[in-house]
PDB file of C-alpha atoms and ligand atoms in Angstrom:
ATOM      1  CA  UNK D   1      55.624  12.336 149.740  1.00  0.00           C
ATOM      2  CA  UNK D   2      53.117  13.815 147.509  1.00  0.00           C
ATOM      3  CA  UNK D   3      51.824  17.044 149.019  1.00  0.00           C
ATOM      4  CA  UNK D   4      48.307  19.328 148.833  1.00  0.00           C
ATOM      5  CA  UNK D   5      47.993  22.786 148.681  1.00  0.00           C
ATOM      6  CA  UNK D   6      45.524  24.614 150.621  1.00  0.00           C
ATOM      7  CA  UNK D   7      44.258  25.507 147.533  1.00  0.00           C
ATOM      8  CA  UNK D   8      43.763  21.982 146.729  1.00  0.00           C
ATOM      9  CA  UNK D   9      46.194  21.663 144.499  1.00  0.00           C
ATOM     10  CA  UNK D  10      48.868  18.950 144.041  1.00  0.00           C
ATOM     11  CA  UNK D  11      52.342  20.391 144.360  1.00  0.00           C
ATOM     12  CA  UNK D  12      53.969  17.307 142.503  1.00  0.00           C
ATOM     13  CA  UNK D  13      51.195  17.351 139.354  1.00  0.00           C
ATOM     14  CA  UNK D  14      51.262  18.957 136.524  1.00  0.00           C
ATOM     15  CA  UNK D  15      48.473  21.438 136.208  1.00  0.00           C
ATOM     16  CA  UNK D  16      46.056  21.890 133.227  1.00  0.00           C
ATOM     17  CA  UNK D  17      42.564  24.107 134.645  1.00  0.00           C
ATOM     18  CA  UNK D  18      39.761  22.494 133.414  1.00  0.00           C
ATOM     19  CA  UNK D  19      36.654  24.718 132.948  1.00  0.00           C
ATOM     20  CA  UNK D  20      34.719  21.535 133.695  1.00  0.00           C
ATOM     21  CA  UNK D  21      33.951  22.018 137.282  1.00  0.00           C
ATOM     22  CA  UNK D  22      31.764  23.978 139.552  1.00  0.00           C
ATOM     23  CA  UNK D  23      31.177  24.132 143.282  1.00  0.00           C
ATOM     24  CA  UNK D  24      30.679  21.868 145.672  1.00  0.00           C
ATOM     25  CA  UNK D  25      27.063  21.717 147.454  1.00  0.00           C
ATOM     26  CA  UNK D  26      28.044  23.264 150.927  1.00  0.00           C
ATOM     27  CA  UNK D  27      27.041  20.811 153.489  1.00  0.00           C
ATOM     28  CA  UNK D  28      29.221  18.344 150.564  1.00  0.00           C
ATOM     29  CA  UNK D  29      32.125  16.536 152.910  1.00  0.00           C
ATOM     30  CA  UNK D  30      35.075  15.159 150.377  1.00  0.00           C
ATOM     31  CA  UNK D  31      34.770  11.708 152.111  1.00  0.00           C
ATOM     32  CA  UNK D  32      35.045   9.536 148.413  1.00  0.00           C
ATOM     33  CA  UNK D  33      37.664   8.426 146.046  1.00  0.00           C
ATOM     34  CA  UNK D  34      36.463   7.217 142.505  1.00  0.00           C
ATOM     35  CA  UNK D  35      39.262   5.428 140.388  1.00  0.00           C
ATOM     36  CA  UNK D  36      38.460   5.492 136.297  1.00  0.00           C
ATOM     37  CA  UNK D  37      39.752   4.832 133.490  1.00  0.00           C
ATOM     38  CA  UNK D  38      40.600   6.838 129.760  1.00  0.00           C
ATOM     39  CA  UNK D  39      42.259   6.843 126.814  1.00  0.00           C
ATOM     40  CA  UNK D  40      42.130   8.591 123.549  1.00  0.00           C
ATOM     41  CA  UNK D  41      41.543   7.300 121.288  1.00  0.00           C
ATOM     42  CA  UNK D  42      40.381   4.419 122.538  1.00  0.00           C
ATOM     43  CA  UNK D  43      42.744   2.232 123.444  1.00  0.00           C
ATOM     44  CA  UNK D  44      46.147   3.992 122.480  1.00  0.00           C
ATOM     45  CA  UNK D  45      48.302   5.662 125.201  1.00  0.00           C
ATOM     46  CA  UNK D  46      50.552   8.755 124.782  1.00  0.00           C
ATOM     47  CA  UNK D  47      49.763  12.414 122.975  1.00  0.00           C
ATOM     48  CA  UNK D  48      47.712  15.016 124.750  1.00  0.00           C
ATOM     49  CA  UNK D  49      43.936  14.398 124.009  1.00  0.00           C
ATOM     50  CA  UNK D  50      42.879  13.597 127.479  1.00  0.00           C
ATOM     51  CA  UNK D  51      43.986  16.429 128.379  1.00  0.00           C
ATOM     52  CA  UNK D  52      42.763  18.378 125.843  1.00  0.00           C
ATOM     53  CA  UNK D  53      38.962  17.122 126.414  1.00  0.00           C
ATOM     54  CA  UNK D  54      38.754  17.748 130.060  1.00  0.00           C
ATOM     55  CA  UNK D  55      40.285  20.808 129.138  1.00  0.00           C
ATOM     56  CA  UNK D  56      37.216  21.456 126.570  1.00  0.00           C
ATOM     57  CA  UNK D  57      39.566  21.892 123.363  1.00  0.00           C
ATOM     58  CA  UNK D  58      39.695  18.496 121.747  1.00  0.00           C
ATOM     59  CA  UNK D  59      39.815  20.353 118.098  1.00  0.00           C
ATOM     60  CA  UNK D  60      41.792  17.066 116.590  1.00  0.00           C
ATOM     61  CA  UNK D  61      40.017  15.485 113.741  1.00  0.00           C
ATOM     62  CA  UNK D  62      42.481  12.548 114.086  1.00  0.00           C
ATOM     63  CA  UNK D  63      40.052   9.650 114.986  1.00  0.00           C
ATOM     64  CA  UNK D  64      36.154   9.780 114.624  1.00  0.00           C
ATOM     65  CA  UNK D  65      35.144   8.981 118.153  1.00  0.00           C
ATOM     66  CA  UNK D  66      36.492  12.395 118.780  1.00  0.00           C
ATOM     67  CA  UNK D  67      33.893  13.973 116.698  1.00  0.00           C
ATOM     68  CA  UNK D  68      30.814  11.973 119.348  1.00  0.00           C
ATOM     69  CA  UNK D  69      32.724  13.244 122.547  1.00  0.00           C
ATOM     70  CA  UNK D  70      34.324  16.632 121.631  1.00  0.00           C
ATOM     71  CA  UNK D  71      31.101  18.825 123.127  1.00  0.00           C
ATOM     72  CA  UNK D  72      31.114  16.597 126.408  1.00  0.00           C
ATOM     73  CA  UNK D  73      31.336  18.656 129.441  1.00  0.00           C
ATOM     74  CA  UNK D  74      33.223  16.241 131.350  1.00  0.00           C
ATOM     75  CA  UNK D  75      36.698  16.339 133.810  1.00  0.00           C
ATOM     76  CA  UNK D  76      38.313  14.677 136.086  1.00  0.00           C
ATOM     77  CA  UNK D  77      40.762  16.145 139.306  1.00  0.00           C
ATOM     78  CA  UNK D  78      43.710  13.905 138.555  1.00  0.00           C
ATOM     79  CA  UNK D  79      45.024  11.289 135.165  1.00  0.00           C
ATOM     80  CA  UNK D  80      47.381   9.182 135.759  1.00  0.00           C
ATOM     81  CA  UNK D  81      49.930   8.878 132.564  1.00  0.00           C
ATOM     82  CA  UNK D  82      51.460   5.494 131.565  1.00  0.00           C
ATOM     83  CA  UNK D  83      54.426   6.851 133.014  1.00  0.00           C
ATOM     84  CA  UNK D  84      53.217   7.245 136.552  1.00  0.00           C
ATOM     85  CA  UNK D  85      52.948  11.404 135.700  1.00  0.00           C
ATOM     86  CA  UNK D  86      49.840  13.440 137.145  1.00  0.00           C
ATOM     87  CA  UNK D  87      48.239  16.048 135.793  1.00  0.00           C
ATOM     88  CA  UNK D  88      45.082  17.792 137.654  1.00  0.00           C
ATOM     89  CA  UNK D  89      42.499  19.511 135.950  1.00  0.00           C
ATOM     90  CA  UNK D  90      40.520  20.566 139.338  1.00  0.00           C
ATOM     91  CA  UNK D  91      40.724  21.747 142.631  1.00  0.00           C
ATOM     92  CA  UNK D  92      39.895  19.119 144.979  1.00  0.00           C
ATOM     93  CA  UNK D  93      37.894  21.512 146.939  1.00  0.00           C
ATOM     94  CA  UNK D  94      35.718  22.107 143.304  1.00  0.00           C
ATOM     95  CA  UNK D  95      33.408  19.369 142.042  1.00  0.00           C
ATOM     96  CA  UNK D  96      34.918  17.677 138.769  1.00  0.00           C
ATOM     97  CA  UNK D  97      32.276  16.355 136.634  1.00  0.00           C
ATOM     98  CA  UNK D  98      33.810  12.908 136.691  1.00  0.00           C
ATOM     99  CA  UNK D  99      31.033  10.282 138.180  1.00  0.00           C
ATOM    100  CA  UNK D 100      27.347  10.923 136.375  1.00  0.00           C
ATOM    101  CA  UNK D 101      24.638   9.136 138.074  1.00  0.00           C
ATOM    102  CA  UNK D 102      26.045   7.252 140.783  1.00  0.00           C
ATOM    103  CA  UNK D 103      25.120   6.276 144.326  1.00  0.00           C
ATOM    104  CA  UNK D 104      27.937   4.808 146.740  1.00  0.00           C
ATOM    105  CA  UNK D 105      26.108   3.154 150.335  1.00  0.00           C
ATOM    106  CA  UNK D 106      22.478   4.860 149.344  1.00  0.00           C
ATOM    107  CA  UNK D 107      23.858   8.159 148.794  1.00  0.00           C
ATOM    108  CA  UNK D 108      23.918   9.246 145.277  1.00  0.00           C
ATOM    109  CA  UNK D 109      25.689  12.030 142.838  1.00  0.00           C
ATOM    110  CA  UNK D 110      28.629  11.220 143.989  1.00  0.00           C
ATOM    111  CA  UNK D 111      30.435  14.290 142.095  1.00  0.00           C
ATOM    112  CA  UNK D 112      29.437  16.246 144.841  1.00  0.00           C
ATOM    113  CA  UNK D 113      31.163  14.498 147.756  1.00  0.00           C
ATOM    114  CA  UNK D 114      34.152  12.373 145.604  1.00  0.00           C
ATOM    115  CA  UNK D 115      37.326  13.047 144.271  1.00  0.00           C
ATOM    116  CA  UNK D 116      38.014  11.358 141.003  1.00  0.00           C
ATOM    117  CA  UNK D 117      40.945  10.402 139.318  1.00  0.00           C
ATOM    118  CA  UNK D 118      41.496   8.925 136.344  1.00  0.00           C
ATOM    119  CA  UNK D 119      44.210   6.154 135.078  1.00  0.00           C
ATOM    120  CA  UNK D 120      45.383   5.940 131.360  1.00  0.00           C
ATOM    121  CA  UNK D 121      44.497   2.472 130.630  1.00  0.00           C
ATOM    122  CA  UNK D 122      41.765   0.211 129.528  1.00  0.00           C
ATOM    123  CA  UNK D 123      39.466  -2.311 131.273  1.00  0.00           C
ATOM    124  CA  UNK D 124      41.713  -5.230 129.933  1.00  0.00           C
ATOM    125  CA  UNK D 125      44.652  -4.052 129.616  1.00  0.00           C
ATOM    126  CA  UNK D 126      47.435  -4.092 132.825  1.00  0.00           C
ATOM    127  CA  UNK D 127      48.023  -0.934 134.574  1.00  0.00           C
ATOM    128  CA  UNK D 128      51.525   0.000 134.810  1.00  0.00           C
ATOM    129  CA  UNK D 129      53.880  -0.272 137.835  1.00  0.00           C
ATOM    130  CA  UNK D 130      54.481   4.216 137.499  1.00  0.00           C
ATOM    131  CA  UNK D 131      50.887   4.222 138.050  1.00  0.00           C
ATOM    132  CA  UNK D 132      50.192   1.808 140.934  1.00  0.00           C
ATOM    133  CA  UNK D 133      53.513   3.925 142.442  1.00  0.00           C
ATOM    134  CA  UNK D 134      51.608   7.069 141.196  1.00  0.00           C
ATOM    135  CA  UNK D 135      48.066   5.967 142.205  1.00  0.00           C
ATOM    136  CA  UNK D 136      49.110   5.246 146.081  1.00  0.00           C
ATOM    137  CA  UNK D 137      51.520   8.610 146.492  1.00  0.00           C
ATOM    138  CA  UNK D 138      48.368  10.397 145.573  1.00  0.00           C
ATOM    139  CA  UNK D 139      46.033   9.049 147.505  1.00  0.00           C
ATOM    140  CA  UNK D 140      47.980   8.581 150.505  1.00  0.00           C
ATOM    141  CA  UNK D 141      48.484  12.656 150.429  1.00  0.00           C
ATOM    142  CA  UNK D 142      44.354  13.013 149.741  1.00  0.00           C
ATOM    143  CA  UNK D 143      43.562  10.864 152.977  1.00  0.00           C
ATOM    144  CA  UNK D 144      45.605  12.916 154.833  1.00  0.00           C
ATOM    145  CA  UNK D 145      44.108  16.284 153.624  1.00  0.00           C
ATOM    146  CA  UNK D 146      40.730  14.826 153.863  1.00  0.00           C
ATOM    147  CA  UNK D 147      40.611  12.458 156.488  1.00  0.00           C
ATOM    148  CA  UNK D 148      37.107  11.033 155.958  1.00  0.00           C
ATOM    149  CA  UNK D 149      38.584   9.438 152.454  1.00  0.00           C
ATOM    150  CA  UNK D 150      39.643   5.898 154.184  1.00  0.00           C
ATOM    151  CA  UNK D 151      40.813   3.082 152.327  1.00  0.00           C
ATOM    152  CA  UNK D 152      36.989   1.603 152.781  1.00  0.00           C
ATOM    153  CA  UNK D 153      35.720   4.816 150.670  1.00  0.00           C
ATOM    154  CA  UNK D 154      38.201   4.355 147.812  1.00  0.00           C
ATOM    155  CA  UNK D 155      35.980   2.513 144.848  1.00  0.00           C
ATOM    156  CA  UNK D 156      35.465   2.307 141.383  1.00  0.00           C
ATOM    157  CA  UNK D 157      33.777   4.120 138.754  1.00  0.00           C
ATOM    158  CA  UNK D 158      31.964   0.699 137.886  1.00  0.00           C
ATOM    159  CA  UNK D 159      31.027  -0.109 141.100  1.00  0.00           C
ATOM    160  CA  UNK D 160      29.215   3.460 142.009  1.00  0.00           C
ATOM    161  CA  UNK D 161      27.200   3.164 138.507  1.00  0.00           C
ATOM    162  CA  UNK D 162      27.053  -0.788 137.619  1.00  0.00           C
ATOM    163  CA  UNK D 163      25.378  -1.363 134.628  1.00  0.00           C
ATOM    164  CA  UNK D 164      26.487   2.235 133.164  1.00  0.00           C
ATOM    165  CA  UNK D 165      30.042   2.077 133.501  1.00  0.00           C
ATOM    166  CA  UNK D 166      33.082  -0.718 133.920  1.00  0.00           C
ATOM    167  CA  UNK D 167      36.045   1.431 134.456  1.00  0.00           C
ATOM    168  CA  UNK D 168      38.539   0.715 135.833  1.00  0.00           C
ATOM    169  CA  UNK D 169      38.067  -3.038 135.163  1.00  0.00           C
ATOM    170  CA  UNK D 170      39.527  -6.333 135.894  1.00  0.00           C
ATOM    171  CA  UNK D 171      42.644  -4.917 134.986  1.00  0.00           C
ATOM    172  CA  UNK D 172      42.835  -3.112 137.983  1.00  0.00           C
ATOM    173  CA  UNK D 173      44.373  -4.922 140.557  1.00  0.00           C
ATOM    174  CA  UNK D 174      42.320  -3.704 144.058  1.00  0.00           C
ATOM    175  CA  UNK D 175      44.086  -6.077 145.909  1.00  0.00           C
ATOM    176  CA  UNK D 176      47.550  -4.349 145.101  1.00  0.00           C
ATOM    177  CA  UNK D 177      46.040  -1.041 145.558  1.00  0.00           C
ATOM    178  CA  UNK D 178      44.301  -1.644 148.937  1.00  0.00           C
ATOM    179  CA  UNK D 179      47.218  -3.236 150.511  1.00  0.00           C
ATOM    180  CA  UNK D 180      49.715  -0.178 149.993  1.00  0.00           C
ATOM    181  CA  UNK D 181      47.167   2.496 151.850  1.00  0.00           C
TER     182      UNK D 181
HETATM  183 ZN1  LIG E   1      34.842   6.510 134.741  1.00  0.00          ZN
END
């Protein structure tokens, strides 16, 4: 049993403070859950650079796409490693800049009412078993901290901004996901 602090913090994560974050509007209820998808670079798994991005010190010079995203001001709350281990970046009583422009049933910027969270992993490329395992421990302990996240309200980056983004992609299996919450 995965378990939140009142803080908002995950006791079972590993934490890494983002700077990328900022309050939540106050009428905001966290009644969302956005799964995504990273890796850096692109399509290799393992190292630190996720990390270091939402943390807002990707210094490496080790791959050139680093050089185009290195100023982005962007987080997430949780990533889920390859090997099922979370890390959290923000409070999930803060607003993690994780969503851009987004709308879920009519109501857009979905930053302000969501909690994302973030899978190692590509859009074609299986997820693994740790993170499924990882991925449902999590959110079963968010639902019950904020009750108006139900299994209805737990989506996809690409289906919140279609068009703009396709993560996490039809390697994610929803149906294996949606029948363990
Ligand atoms: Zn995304």
């Amino acid at each position: 049993m995965f378990e939140i602090c009142a803080q908002g913090w995950l006791k079972q994560a590993r934490h890494c403070p983002s700077p990328h974050f900022n309050e939540r509007p106050v009428d905001a209820d966290i009644s969302l859950l956005v799964v995504h998808n990273i890796s850096l670079p692109p399509g290799e798994f393992g190292g630190s650079y996720i990390e270091q991005f939402f943390q807002g010190h990707l210094t490496s010079k080790a791959h050139p796409f680093f050089d185009e995203i290195r100023d982005m001001q962007v987080s997430a709350h949780c990533l889920v490693k390859r090997t099922g281990e979370v890390v959290q970046f923000v409070s999930f009583n803060q607003r993690a800049w994780h969503a851009g422009v987004s709308s879920f049933e009519g109501r857009e910027q979905c930053n302000d009412f969501s909690i994302g969270i973030e899978l190692e992993g590509t859009d074609d490329l299986p997820y693994t078993d740790a993170q499924y395992q990882t991925l449902v421990a999590v959110t079963h302990a968010i639902m019950s901290t904020y009750p108006n996240i139900t299994p209805a309200r737990v989506t996809g980056h690409e289906h919140i901004a279609p068009g703009r983004k396709t993560d996490p992609g039809s390697s994610f299996c929803w149906n294996r996901l949606k029948a363990e919450l």
